[in-house]
Amino acid sequence: MSNTFGNNIKVTIFGQSHSPAIGVCVDGLPSGFRIDFDDLNSFLRRRAPGRGAYTTSRGEPDEPEFISGLVGGVTCGAPLTAVIRNTDTRPRDYEQIRDVPRPSHADYSSYMKYGVARDFRGGGAFSGRLTAPLCVVGGICLQLLRQKGIDVAAHIAQIGGVHDRAFDPSGACEDDISVLRAASFPVLDAEAGAKMLLAIEEARLDGDSLGGVVECIATGVPAGLGEPMFGGLENRLAAIIFGIPAVKGVEFGNGFAAAGLRGSENNDAFVADGGVIRTRTNRHGGILGGISSGMPILFRAAFKPTPSISACQDSVSLSRMENVKLVIAGRHDPCVAPRAVPCVEAAAAIAIYDSLLDPAM
Amino acid sequence: MSNTFGNNIKVTIFGQSHSPAIGVCVDGLPSGFRIDFDDLNSFLRRRAPGRGAYTTSRGEPDEPEFISGLVGGVTCGAPLTAVIRNTDTRPRDYEQIRDVPRPSHADYSSYMKYGVARDFRGGGAFSGRLTAPLCVVGGICLQLLRQKGIDVAAHIAQIGGVHDRAFDPSGACEDDISVLRAASFPVLDAEAGAKMLLAIEEARLDGDSLGGVVECIATGVPAGLGEPMFGGLENRLAAIIFGIPAVKGVEFGNGFAAAGLRGSENNDAFVADGGVIRTRTNRHGGILGGISSGMPILFRAAFKPTPSISACQDSVSLSRMENVKLVIAGRHDPCVAPRAVPCVEAAAAIAIYDSLLDPAM
Amino acid sequence: MSNTFGNNIKVTIFGQSHSPAIGVCVDGLPSGFRIDFDDLNSFLRRRAPGRGAYTTSRGEPDEPEFISGLVGGVTCGAPLTAVIRNTDTRPRDYEQIRDVPRPSHADYSSYMKYGVARDFRGGGAFSGRLTAPLCVVGGICLQLLRQKGIDVAAHIAQIGGVHDRAFDPSGACEDDISVLRAASFPVLDAEAGAKMLLAIEEARLDGDSLGGVVECIATGVPAGLGEPMFGGLENRLAAIIFGIPAVKGVEFGNGFAAAGLRGSENNDAFVADGGVIRTRTNRHGGILGGISSGMPILFRAAFKPTPSISACQDSVSLSRMENVKLVIAGRHDPCVAPRAVPCVEAAAAIAIYDSLLDPAM
Amino acid sequence: MSNTFGNNIKVTIFGQSHSPAIGVCVDGLPSGFRIDFDDLNSFLRRRAPGRGAYTTSRGEPDEPEFISGLVGGVTCGAPLTAVIRNTDTRPRDYEQIRDVPRPSHADYSSYMKYGVARDFRGGGAFSGRLTAPLCVVGGICLQLLRQKGIDVAAHIAQIGGVHDRAFDPSGACEDDISVLRAASFPVLDAEAGAKMLLAIEEARLDGDSLGGVVECIATGVPAGLGEPMFGGLENRLAAIIFGIPAVKGVEFGNGFAAAGLRGSENNDAFVADGGVIRTRTNRHGGILGGISSGMPILFRAAFKPTPSISACQDSVSLSRMENVKLVIAGRHDPCVAPRAVPCVEAAAAIAIYDSLLDPAM
């Protein structure tokens, strides 16, 4: 009872890794919007597996079929539903985890919630595969936002011990965004990217995995968006970002670093600049009191290392309540951060577009 | 349209810093629960101002009046409403910020949202004062949780550059919790606490402020709590924690540190231990796939330094659209982290109690 | 968990008949709206008791105190909270119903839901008194609607066997609305009104009560309001109207009478009329497919007779599980329909104003 | 933004009459429930077209494909999604209504809401066809309710001027329910049924249509279900029942008839009866103060006559804003009441099951 997000649009994601299909139903999109399918498909390809050594070899076209909400490629006001068939499912790969939960996966917690009837195959509804429908609706929201002069982009800020340079917090990053959109490995600093790929390859060869951080920027967001208290942009962004599997932290602007600073080091002076008010610095990440300030929205999401590793791990037999050893077979990414980049963009686009539809005050 | 939190209880917080009153209405509490008012008041005192050099000198008793939902101190099933009168309001202190927004406060963003009619006095609805009603309902939820063997506690993990030791992630921290509840300055390591107080005092003397981090633990949470995707415990906790003013980051378990680790370093092995399954380590912070694992829930919230500092700052005149200098008068804490500790406990208690009421699967 | 109504504004009503106070918190009202308190108070007086032989003699001023959300009588964007003190409470009147539920009241069903802790005094949270805060927010919504050319009015369509004439479904009823607003007994046909008063007086003398029907019209509602399926204007109006105590039926346009008609008798032809499209008749009550047609919205709500009557009735002792006789003391209206008229207007105004704030398509 | 219903389960219905598919996604169903597909299919057949002269001749198997939420026919806790393909679509039938709205259909109001992009083909998302997915989830909820001793049944109470006998309000209607479930034309009194069929056939031959009333009973509902104010069983049932196309009125128990009664005629005495409390009569329809009394829930829904009739009607050209004549071609039922019977059962089952999942007090 949690697969729905949004106050003004309702995004409902459904499906399991090995159910006949996964998909999304979005209620509340405006009517009369012509979806740019080329743009959408190229956005989806950025998340699709099989693009590099760092992704799973599961090869599925993941082309959404739109079964409602469109007439001739144009939204008609009725809920838009997209379905992606699960074609490349190999249930036998997962038979062993029926009884032995994989460490740091949702296998055990979901068993405790849903019991023996839960769908354990490939992580069931907890699979990273569910980010595909998230990207379908996020990609459409991105198109809707661009119509209003808002853009959203993300890059890999960190993998293991390697850091990319950060976005310019003033929002002067149009060139960066163009580069990222075309990149097969979305970083701002090519050298850092090469080191990251090396670190991933090393982890992969070790049968291990790596965590990472994705930084996201939203430019062109007008001031005054968001609601106070529990409906702030930070609350709403965090609520959807934590819906992406493996996210364990979200911070805005200076984030955790602000804890080590003084007010004089963290405050952002206001300046009037040719009839526009902006802040000289953007340590607040574009959000004050939950409400946008007109500066770019900046946040970072921490992804834990892929829990599926090759090493033999300690686990338990649920049926026999005894300790056992587990070696995980099957396909998995050694690092989710690269493919998470468009997912973070999608989630941010959904939350920001939803906020744009808040009733005007 | 955002001052309400919860799926199964509905917590609605209202009021402004200088309105006649602030308060909270909670719908969905069980009937027949006798509130322990001594316990509640001692909880509220932990948040109350005026306890140390690090808090504002605004002196208000902040005693809630319960105007609905109780019969003889026992919940009756009807919405419980508590009201706290604002008695010590000095509106003249704030007259200047009508036109000149304070850097890194919500003054500007709320002006852009609500226009000239917004209540700018003392930060209006964005004031930290609104955490008082949050603590009223949080304190009651804490009592309800303890009935079910769940406890929630927090401490100051960091202020400026000084770090407290962390909670034992295995949850062996009953003694720590007892100490914290009685402490005037809630830290686990008294020496670190002394250094923090010194750092705060230095900042205060410099007319400056300091950020901090609060770490929170919830013990006794059964496995299987929370919902997948957007209704996970992480999503719900983040959604309410970001409702506390000045929070700029939330992380669970290893959080951002996980980004620098390998899976073999971050995974938590399962062990069967006397008929109970637990994890050997607790790097996941008690939540896997959004659902509790039965291990203690552990998270950290980053607070930015109080934006109100004594130094002359650059700002703008909203009416004249020109740059001006601003010197902030009025009362303010040099560091919000100490008083934020019970607020984080309150918010966590509300989110966890709300999750406990999710329909069983 | 149900005292909140609305998608775009959130109206939360709280309080019990004999709690310290009752009240309402409304989140989402626009900022900058100056409330006309004279207009609001005259609206509230239409619901207030003590105006005629047909109302309870409980005399309370019922003046709301606005404790949040206003600055100088103008909304500031923060949640608006109004509190009405319960001053004239005589708990002894109700002591007997602690154990013996009154027939056709909520005493028994609320006992089965909330147990012995429920507030039985005066019906607790089920008291008709809770319509006072509904009228506070409804009266404000009415003012907001009038700014947009929308008006809402209601009259007593039936009491016992006496029928008033109906509103002109074409919406030509400005004069009627003026008359109703000033009337102490809101009917369109004075003769019918006199007969109704007579019927009420007869019932009162017999220690009995009478049911009634309230008809409501909303003029000036633009076409295209409402959402399909579960979010239609009919669904939303019904969901709030059934929140008024004693309502047992709601119908739109021809309503139940349409069941006896043929399509050729019930259809409304469209006509283009000076650049405007309207329907020649208005049997659909201004709503087609849940969405407004631009014609006046017309609906009727059925109120059951006041269940509190003087006759000795059969009931049970909850503690002894045996049959007992019950004679109800205390104050009560012999017919709720007259005072229900502004309540229906208030509820309709809230639902329509909430729908007006739906995101544009 | 309205195609989702429910507090504890979330039922989202999607699709248009002529989109590739229609369907439903249900979040919150318990895991481990084995669906009885034979029972479900026989329930769906009761709604399916093509069973008699009184239904449209559109012949579609309407077999749902379950694409998520099941493992081997058993719910797994993830959202359950069912899709029904639209195979027998003849778009040319509807081309004329692109510009000329059909009287008393949603064509005009939806045009005013969604503009030229709305899906006008076959009524788009406003088609009665959308009740098929409603029945899929309703049929499953019925099975879940029966596990708890709750049954829901409905019959045609009235068509045109012909009335069926009513359910026994005491709930002694097991035989009636068995008869109804097997009947091709669901009435309690076969003679009345024959007259209704005759009236429908007469209307059909005249190219006209007829309205009707469906009465619904839910037996075995425990006392204490529902929430006060806006979350009452009446509010929630009405909110979903008005989601069925053509419903124009809903009443509980005595409903509108109560308006003509005195309290002494409408009250229901309580009686203790072998350790159980019940009411001697059931004029309240099993709901008092929004909360179930333990007596059967009884309500009636009024359906307007099918607006599609053969007669030439007055309408307008939307593009030319001038009056035109319209003759409707295409397929349509002369009376929707017969096929509405399982839809009402489905809607009631969903609302009651959702209420059963409310947190216990």
Short mmCIF file of C-alpha atoms in Angstrom, two decimals, chain A residues 10-334:
data_model
loop_
_atom_site.label_atom_id
_atom_site.label_comp_id
_atom_site.label_asym_id
_atom_site.label_seq_id
_atom_site.Cartn_x
_atom_site.Cartn_y
_atom_site.Cartn_z
CA LYS A 10 -0.55 9.61 -8.76
CA VAL A 11 2.23 7.34 -9.96
CA THR A 12 1.52 3.67 -9.21
CA ILE A 13 4.26 1.19 -10.00
CA PHE A 14 3.55 -2.51 -10.18
CA GLY A 15 5.13 -5.80 -11.06
CA GLN A 16 7.81 -8.17 -9.89
CA SER A 17 11.07 -9.22 -11.42
CA HIS A 18 9.51 -12.44 -12.70
CA SER A 19 5.81 -11.64 -13.01
CA PRO A 20 4.41 -11.54 -16.55
CA ALA A 21 5.01 -7.81 -16.67
CA ILE A 22 5.98 -4.70 -14.74
CA GLY A 23 4.50 -1.31 -15.35
CA VAL A 24 3.18 2.00 -14.17
CA CYS A 25 -0.12 3.84 -14.09
CA VAL A 26 -0.01 7.63 -13.88
CA ASP A 27 -3.12 9.57 -13.09
CA GLY A 28 -3.26 13.33 -13.38
CA LEU A 29 -1.04 14.06 -16.37
CA PRO A 30 -2.39 16.98 -18.37
CA SER A 31 -4.34 16.16 -21.49
CA GLY A 32 -3.06 17.23 -24.88
CA PHE A 33 0.62 16.51 -24.29
CA ARG A 34 2.37 14.80 -27.19
CA ILE A 35 4.99 12.42 -25.87
CA ASP A 36 8.32 12.50 -27.70
CA PHE A 37 8.93 8.78 -27.91
CA ASP A 38 12.41 9.09 -29.40
CA ASP A 39 13.45 11.20 -26.46
CA LEU A 40 11.73 8.83 -24.04
CA ASN A 41 13.37 5.76 -25.53
CA SER A 42 16.80 7.31 -25.44
CA PHE A 43 16.16 8.19 -21.79
CA LEU A 44 15.14 4.60 -21.07
CA ARG A 45 18.21 3.24 -22.80
CA ARG A 46 20.37 5.07 -20.28
CA ARG A 47 18.92 2.82 -17.59
CA ALA A 48 18.76 -0.34 -19.63
CA PRO A 49 21.10 -3.18 -18.74
CA GLY A 50 23.71 -4.57 -21.02
CA ARG A 51 25.57 -1.39 -21.88
CA GLY A 52 28.86 -2.11 -20.17
CA ALA A 53 30.90 -4.46 -18.09
CA TYR A 54 29.36 -2.89 -15.00
CA THR A 55 25.80 -3.99 -15.78
CA THR A 56 23.97 -7.25 -15.61
CA SER A 57 23.93 -9.27 -18.79
CA ARG A 58 20.15 -9.73 -18.61
CA GLY A 59 19.09 -8.59 -22.02
CA GLU A 60 15.55 -7.30 -22.30
CA PRO A 61 14.36 -4.67 -24.71
CA ASP A 62 12.22 -3.12 -21.95
CA GLU A 63 10.07 -1.33 -24.42
CA PRO A 64 6.94 -0.05 -22.73
CA GLU A 65 3.60 -0.69 -24.33
CA PHE A 66 1.16 2.13 -23.59
CA ILE A 67 -2.19 0.48 -22.99
CA SER A 68 -4.21 3.47 -21.78
CA GLY A 69 -4.18 7.23 -21.55
CA LEU A 70 -3.00 8.05 -25.05
CA VAL A 71 -4.76 8.75 -28.31
CA GLY A 72 -2.32 8.87 -31.18
CA GLY A 73 0.64 9.44 -28.87
CA VAL A 74 -1.06 12.36 -27.13
CA THR A 75 -2.27 12.24 -23.53
CA CYS A 76 -6.04 12.37 -23.27
CA GLY A 77 -6.47 13.04 -19.55
CA ALA A 78 -7.26 9.44 -18.60
CA PRO A 79 -4.70 7.53 -16.55
CA LEU A 80 -1.68 6.61 -18.63
CA THR A 81 -0.57 3.02 -18.23
CA ALA A 82 2.62 1.52 -19.59
CA VAL A 83 3.46 -2.16 -19.41
CA ILE A 84 6.84 -3.80 -19.89
CA ARG A 85 6.85 -7.55 -20.39
CA ASN A 86 9.31 -9.69 -18.47
CA THR A 87 10.67 -11.90 -21.17
CA ASP A 88 14.12 -12.98 -20.07
CA THR A 89 13.24 -14.62 -16.76
CA ARG A 90 15.17 -17.61 -15.55
CA PRO A 91 13.36 -18.69 -12.42
CA ARG A 92 15.75 -21.51 -11.65
CA ASP A 93 18.49 -19.02 -10.89
CA TYR A 94 16.62 -17.98 -7.82
CA GLU A 95 15.21 -21.21 -6.49
CA GLN A 96 17.78 -21.42 -3.68
CA ILE A 97 16.83 -18.07 -2.17
CA ARG A 98 13.35 -19.36 -1.44
CA ASP A 99 14.74 -20.66 1.84
CA VAL A 100 18.02 -18.78 2.27
CA PRO A 101 17.79 -14.97 2.25
CA ARG A 102 20.66 -13.11 0.59
CA PRO A 103 22.49 -10.81 3.00
CA SER A 104 21.53 -7.13 2.69
CA HIS A 105 18.79 -7.88 0.17
CA ALA A 106 15.09 -7.52 0.99
CA ASP A 107 14.65 -11.31 0.92
CA TYR A 108 14.41 -11.67 4.68
CA SER A 109 12.47 -8.53 5.55
CA SER A 110 9.95 -9.20 2.80
CA TYR A 111 9.58 -12.77 4.01
CA MET A 112 8.81 -11.44 7.48
CA LYS A 113 6.21 -9.11 6.00
CA TYR A 114 4.55 -11.26 3.35
CA GLY A 115 5.34 -14.77 4.52
CA VAL A 116 6.00 -17.76 2.35
CA ALA A 117 3.72 -16.41 -0.36
CA ARG A 118 6.06 -13.52 -1.20
CA ASP A 119 7.56 -13.54 -4.67
CA PHE A 120 11.21 -14.30 -3.99
CA ARG A 121 12.19 -14.76 -7.62
CA GLY A 122 14.81 -12.18 -8.52
CA GLY A 123 13.89 -10.03 -5.57
CA GLY A 124 10.24 -9.90 -6.58
CA ALA A 125 8.80 -6.41 -6.22
CA PHE A 126 12.05 -5.24 -4.62
CA SER A 127 14.05 -5.79 -7.77
CA GLY A 128 15.94 -2.90 -9.29
CA ARG A 129 14.01 -3.82 -12.41
CA LEU A 130 11.07 -1.83 -11.02
CA THR A 131 13.02 1.33 -11.79
CA ALA A 132 12.20 0.77 -15.48
CA PRO A 133 8.57 1.92 -15.10
CA LEU A 134 9.80 4.70 -12.78
CA CYS A 135 11.93 5.91 -15.67
CA VAL A 136 9.00 5.69 -18.10
CA VAL A 137 6.96 8.17 -16.10
CA GLY A 138 10.02 10.15 -15.06
CA GLY A 139 11.04 10.52 -18.67
CA ILE A 140 7.59 11.90 -19.50
CA CYS A 141 7.70 14.29 -16.54
CA LEU A 142 11.10 15.47 -17.74
CA GLN A 143 9.54 16.39 -21.07
CA LEU A 144 6.74 18.23 -19.30
CA LEU A 145 9.24 20.09 -17.13
CA ARG A 146 11.37 21.15 -20.08
CA GLN A 147 8.31 22.82 -21.57
CA LYS A 148 8.40 25.04 -18.49
CA GLY A 149 12.10 25.73 -18.65
CA ILE A 150 13.06 23.22 -15.98
CA ASP A 151 15.77 20.64 -16.56
CA VAL A 152 16.98 17.81 -14.37
CA ALA A 153 20.32 16.05 -14.69
CA ALA A 154 22.48 13.77 -12.60
CA HIS A 155 25.92 12.27 -12.66
CA ILE A 156 27.98 9.75 -10.71
CA ALA A 157 29.54 11.85 -7.96
CA GLN A 158 31.45 9.03 -6.33
CA ILE A 159 32.15 5.34 -6.73
CA GLY A 160 34.17 3.67 -4.04
CA GLY A 161 36.95 6.11 -3.27
CA VAL A 162 36.82 8.01 -6.60
CA HIS A 163 35.07 11.37 -6.77
CA ASP A 164 33.77 13.24 -9.79
CA ARG A 165 33.74 17.03 -9.69
CA ALA A 166 30.44 18.53 -8.51
CA PHE A 167 27.87 20.47 -10.51
CA ASP A 168 28.32 24.22 -10.43
CA PRO A 169 25.78 25.12 -7.72
CA SER A 170 24.93 28.35 -9.52
CA GLY A 171 23.37 26.23 -12.24
CA ALA A 172 25.79 27.14 -15.02
CA CYS A 173 25.93 23.59 -16.28
CA GLU A 174 24.16 23.43 -19.62
CA ASP A 175 27.26 22.04 -21.29
CA ASP A 176 27.68 19.50 -18.51
CA ILE A 177 24.12 18.35 -18.98
CA SER A 178 24.58 17.89 -22.72
CA VAL A 179 27.68 15.83 -22.13
CA LEU A 180 25.99 13.69 -19.49
CA ARG A 181 23.01 12.93 -21.65
CA ALA A 182 25.19 11.54 -24.42
CA ALA A 183 27.65 9.76 -22.16
CA SER A 184 27.71 6.01 -21.78
CA PHE A 185 29.17 6.55 -18.31
CA PRO A 186 27.72 9.74 -16.85
CA VAL A 187 30.50 11.72 -15.14
CA LEU A 188 31.65 15.31 -15.48
CA ASP A 189 35.36 14.55 -15.25
CA ALA A 190 36.42 11.94 -17.79
CA GLU A 191 39.52 11.07 -15.82
CA ALA A 192 37.51 10.38 -12.69
CA GLY A 193 35.18 8.31 -14.85
CA ALA A 194 38.07 6.19 -16.09
CA LYS A 195 39.19 5.57 -12.52
CA MET A 196 35.67 4.64 -11.49
CA LEU A 197 35.39 2.13 -14.32
CA LEU A 198 38.68 0.67 -13.22
CA ALA A 199 37.48 0.41 -9.63
CA ILE A 200 34.29 -1.30 -10.77
CA GLU A 201 36.23 -3.72 -12.93
CA GLU A 202 38.52 -4.54 -10.01
CA ALA A 203 35.54 -5.19 -7.77
CA ARG A 204 33.93 -7.33 -10.44
CA LEU A 205 37.06 -9.42 -10.87
CA ASP A 206 37.13 -9.86 -7.09
CA GLY A 207 33.52 -11.05 -7.20
CA ASP A 208 32.72 -8.00 -5.14
CA SER A 209 30.74 -4.79 -5.62
CA LEU A 210 30.98 -1.06 -4.95
CA GLY A 211 28.74 1.69 -3.61
CA GLY A 212 28.38 5.15 -5.04
CA VAL A 213 26.83 8.58 -4.84
CA VAL A 214 24.68 10.25 -7.47
CA GLU A 215 24.43 14.04 -7.53
CA CYS A 216 21.39 15.62 -9.13
CA ILE A 217 20.61 19.19 -10.18
CA ALA A 218 17.33 20.75 -11.25
CA THR A 219 17.68 24.08 -13.01
CA GLY A 220 14.96 26.58 -13.82
CA VAL A 221 12.79 25.67 -10.85
CA PRO A 222 10.86 28.82 -9.95
CA ALA A 223 10.95 30.17 -6.40
CA GLY A 224 7.94 29.37 -4.22
CA LEU A 225 7.53 25.69 -5.06
CA GLY A 226 6.87 23.17 -2.31
CA GLU A 227 4.93 23.25 0.91
CA PRO A 228 6.06 23.75 4.47
CA MET A 229 6.50 21.05 7.14
CA PHE A 230 5.88 17.56 5.73
CA GLY A 231 5.16 18.70 2.18
CA GLY A 232 8.45 20.44 1.50
CA LEU A 233 10.44 19.75 -1.63
CA GLU A 234 13.06 18.03 0.51
CA ASN A 235 10.46 15.76 2.09
CA ARG A 236 8.88 14.92 -1.22
CA LEU A 237 12.16 14.37 -3.03
CA ALA A 238 13.48 12.21 -0.19
CA ALA A 239 10.24 10.22 -0.11
CA ILE A 240 10.62 9.22 -3.75
CA ILE A 241 14.43 8.94 -3.88
CA PHE A 242 14.39 6.43 -1.02
CA GLY A 243 12.05 4.42 -3.26
CA ILE A 244 14.98 3.62 -5.55
CA PRO A 245 16.51 0.34 -4.39
CA ALA A 246 19.86 0.62 -2.55
CA VAL A 247 19.55 4.31 -1.59
CA LYS A 248 20.68 4.76 2.03
CA GLY A 249 21.11 8.54 2.28
CA VAL A 250 19.84 11.79 0.78
CA GLU A 251 21.26 15.25 1.40
CA PHE A 252 20.50 18.70 -0.01
CA GLY A 253 23.03 21.46 -0.69
CA ASN A 254 25.85 21.22 1.82
CA GLY A 255 23.98 18.37 3.50
CA PHE A 256 25.99 16.50 6.10
CA ALA A 257 28.96 18.78 5.51
CA ALA A 258 26.88 21.66 6.94
CA ALA A 259 27.04 19.94 10.32
CA GLY A 260 30.71 20.84 10.50
CA LEU A 261 30.27 24.46 9.46
CA ARG A 262 29.40 27.72 11.13
CA GLY A 263 26.47 29.83 10.04
CA SER A 264 28.81 32.39 8.58
CA GLU A 265 30.26 29.62 6.38
CA ASN A 266 26.97 28.05 5.40
CA ASN A 267 24.63 31.03 4.89
CA ASP A 268 23.82 32.23 1.40
CA ALA A 269 23.64 35.99 0.97
CA PHE A 270 20.80 37.35 -1.14
CA VAL A 271 21.63 39.63 -4.03
CA ALA A 272 19.40 41.63 -6.31
CA ASP A 273 20.72 41.12 -9.79
CA GLY A 274 19.05 42.86 -12.71
CA GLY A 275 15.55 42.64 -11.27
CA VAL A 276 16.02 39.09 -10.06
CA ILE A 277 16.79 37.96 -6.54
CA ARG A 278 19.23 35.11 -6.18
CA THR A 279 21.73 33.90 -3.62
CA ARG A 280 25.44 34.51 -4.09
CA THR A 281 26.26 30.94 -3.10
CA ASN A 282 24.00 27.90 -3.13
CA ARG A 283 24.85 25.95 -0.01
CA HIS A 284 21.15 25.49 0.69
CA GLY A 285 20.64 23.44 -2.46
CA GLY A 286 17.85 25.63 -3.75
CA ILE A 287 15.43 24.85 -0.94
CA LEU A 288 14.73 26.93 2.19
CA GLY A 289 12.04 25.87 4.61
CA GLY A 290 11.01 23.17 2.17
CA ILE A 291 10.28 25.77 -0.51
CA SER A 292 12.33 26.49 -3.59
CA SER A 293 14.41 29.66 -3.58
CA GLY A 294 14.77 29.96 -7.34
CA MET A 295 18.34 28.66 -7.19
CA PRO A 296 19.11 25.25 -8.69
CA ILE A 297 17.97 22.34 -6.58
CA LEU A 298 20.97 20.22 -5.66
CA PHE A 299 20.95 16.93 -3.85
CA ARG A 300 22.98 13.77 -3.50
CA ALA A 301 21.82 10.20 -2.99
CA ALA A 302 24.05 7.49 -1.50
CA PHE A 303 23.81 3.99 -2.96
CA LYS A 304 25.07 1.03 -1.03
CA PRO A 305 27.24 -1.55 -2.82
CA THR A 306 25.27 -4.22 -4.67
CA PRO A 307 24.58 -6.84 -2.01
CA SER A 308 24.89 -9.69 -4.51
CA ILE A 309 28.55 -10.68 -4.42
CA SER A 310 30.30 -13.90 -5.41
CA ALA A 311 31.88 -14.61 -2.07
CA CYS A 312 30.43 -17.30 0.10
CA GLN A 313 28.33 -15.57 2.76
CA ASP A 314 26.71 -16.52 6.04
CA SER A 315 22.96 -16.78 6.03
CA VAL A 316 20.20 -18.90 7.49
CA SER A 317 17.68 -21.47 6.39
CA LEU A 318 14.26 -19.97 7.10
CA SER A 319 12.59 -23.35 7.27
CA ARG A 320 15.17 -25.01 9.49
CA MET A 321 16.18 -21.91 11.47
CA GLU A 322 19.81 -22.80 11.24
CA ASN A 323 22.95 -21.20 9.90
CA VAL A 324 23.97 -22.07 6.37
CA LYS A 325 26.44 -20.88 3.77
CA LEU A 326 25.21 -19.11 0.66
CA VAL A 327 26.82 -18.60 -2.70
CA ILE A 328 24.77 -16.35 -4.94
CA ALA A 329 24.50 -17.29 -8.59
CA GLY A 330 22.66 -15.24 -11.17
CA ARG A 331 23.24 -11.90 -12.84
CA HIS A 332 23.94 -8.63 -11.07
CA ASP A 333 25.66 -5.28 -11.52
CA PRO A 334 28.89 -4.84 -9.57
#
